PDB file of C-alpha atoms in Angstrom:
ATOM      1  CA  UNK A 120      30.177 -76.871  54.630  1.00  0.00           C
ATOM      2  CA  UNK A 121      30.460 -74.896  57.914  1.00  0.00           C
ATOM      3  CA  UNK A 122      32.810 -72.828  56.674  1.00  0.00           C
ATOM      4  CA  UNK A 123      31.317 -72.141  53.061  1.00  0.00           C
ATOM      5  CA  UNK A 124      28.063 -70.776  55.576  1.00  0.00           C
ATOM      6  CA  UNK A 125      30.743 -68.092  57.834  1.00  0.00           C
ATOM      7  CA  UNK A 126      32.022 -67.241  54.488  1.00  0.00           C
ATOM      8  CA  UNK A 127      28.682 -66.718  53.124  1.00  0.00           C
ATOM      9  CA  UNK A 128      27.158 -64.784  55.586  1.00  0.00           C
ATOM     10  CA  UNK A 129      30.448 -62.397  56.379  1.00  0.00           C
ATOM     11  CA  UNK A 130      29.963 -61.832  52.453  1.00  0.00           C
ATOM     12  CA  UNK A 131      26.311 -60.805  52.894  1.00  0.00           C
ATOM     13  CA  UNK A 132      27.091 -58.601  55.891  1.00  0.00           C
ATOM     14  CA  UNK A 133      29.838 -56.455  54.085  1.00  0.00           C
ATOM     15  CA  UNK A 134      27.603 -55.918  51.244  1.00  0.00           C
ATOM     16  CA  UNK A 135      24.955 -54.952  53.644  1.00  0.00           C
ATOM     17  CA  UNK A 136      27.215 -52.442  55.441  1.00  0.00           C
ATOM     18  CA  UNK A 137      28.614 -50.845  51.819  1.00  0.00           C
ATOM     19  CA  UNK A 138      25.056 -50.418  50.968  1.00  0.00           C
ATOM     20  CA  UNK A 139      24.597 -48.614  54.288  1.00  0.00           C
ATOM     21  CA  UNK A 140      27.502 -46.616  54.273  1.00  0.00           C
ATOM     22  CA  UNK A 141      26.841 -45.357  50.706  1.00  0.00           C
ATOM     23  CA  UNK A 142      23.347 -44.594  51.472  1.00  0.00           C
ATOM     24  CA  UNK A 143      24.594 -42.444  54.059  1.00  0.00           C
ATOM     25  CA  UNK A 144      26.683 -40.598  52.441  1.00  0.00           C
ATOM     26  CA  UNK A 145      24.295 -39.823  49.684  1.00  0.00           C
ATOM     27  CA  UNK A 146      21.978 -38.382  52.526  1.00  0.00           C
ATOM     28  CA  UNK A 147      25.084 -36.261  54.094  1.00  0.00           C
ATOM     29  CA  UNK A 148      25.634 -35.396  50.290  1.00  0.00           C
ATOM     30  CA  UNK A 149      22.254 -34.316  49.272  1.00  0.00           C
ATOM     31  CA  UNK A 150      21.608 -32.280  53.043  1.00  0.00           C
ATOM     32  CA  UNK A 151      24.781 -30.382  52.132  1.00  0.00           C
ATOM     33  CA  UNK A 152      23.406 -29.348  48.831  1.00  0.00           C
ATOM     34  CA  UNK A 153      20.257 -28.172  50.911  1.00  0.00           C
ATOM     35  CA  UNK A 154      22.451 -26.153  53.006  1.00  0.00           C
ATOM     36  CA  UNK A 155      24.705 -24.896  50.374  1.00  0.00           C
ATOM     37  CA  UNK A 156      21.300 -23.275  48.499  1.00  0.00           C
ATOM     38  CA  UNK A 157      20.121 -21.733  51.996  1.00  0.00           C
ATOM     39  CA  UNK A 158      23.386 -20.162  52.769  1.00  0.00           C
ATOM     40  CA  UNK A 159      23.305 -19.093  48.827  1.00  0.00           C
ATOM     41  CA  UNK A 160      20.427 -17.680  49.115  1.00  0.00           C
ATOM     42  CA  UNK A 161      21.200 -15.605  52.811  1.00  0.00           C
ATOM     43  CA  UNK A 162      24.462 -14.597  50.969  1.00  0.00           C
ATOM     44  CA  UNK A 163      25.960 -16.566  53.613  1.00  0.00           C
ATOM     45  CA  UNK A 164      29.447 -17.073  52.647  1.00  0.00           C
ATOM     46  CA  UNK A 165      31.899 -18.062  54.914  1.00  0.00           C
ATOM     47  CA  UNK A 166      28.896 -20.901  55.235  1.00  0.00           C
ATOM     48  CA  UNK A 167      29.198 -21.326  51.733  1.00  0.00           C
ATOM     49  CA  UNK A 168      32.634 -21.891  52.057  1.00  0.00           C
ATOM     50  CA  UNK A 169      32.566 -24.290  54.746  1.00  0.00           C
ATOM     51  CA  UNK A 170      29.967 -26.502  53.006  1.00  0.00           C
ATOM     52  CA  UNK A 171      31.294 -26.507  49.882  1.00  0.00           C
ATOM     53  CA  UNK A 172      34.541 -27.736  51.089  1.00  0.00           C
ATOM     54  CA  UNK A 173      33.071 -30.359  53.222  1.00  0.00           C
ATOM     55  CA  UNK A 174      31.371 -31.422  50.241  1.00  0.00           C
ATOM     56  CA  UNK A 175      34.614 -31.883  48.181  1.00  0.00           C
ATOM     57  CA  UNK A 176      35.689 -33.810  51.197  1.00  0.00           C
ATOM     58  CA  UNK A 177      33.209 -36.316  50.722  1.00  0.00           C
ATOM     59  CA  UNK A 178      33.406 -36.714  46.921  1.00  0.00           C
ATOM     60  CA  UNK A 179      36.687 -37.563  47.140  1.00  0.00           C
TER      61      UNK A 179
END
C-alpha cells in the first residue's frame, strides 16, 4: 500500500510541475508578444528580430 502512496504522490507532483512549467511558458509567450508590438511600433527591428526568433524558439 506504501508503495501505491510514493507512486501516487510522485504522479501528483509531475502533473503539478507540467502545469507549472506550461503556465510559464504561456507568460514568457504572451510578454514576448507585448514586446514584439512595442518594438513594432518604435520600428525597432533588430528587436523585432530577436523576439520573434526567441518566440519560434519556444513554440517549438
Amino acid at each position: 500500500m506504501d508503495n501505491m502512496k510514493v507512486a501516487y504522490e510522485t504522479m501528483l507532483g509531475l502533473a503539478a510541475e507540467m502545469v507549472l512549467d506550461e503556465a510559464l511558458l504561456n507568460y514568457r509567450i504572451e510578454k514576448i508578444y507585448c514586446a514584439i508590438d512595442e518594438a513594432l511600433a518604435q520600428g525597432d527591428v533588430e528587436s523585432f528580430r530577436l523576439l520573434t526568433d526567441e518566440l519560434k524558439d519556444l513554440q517549438l
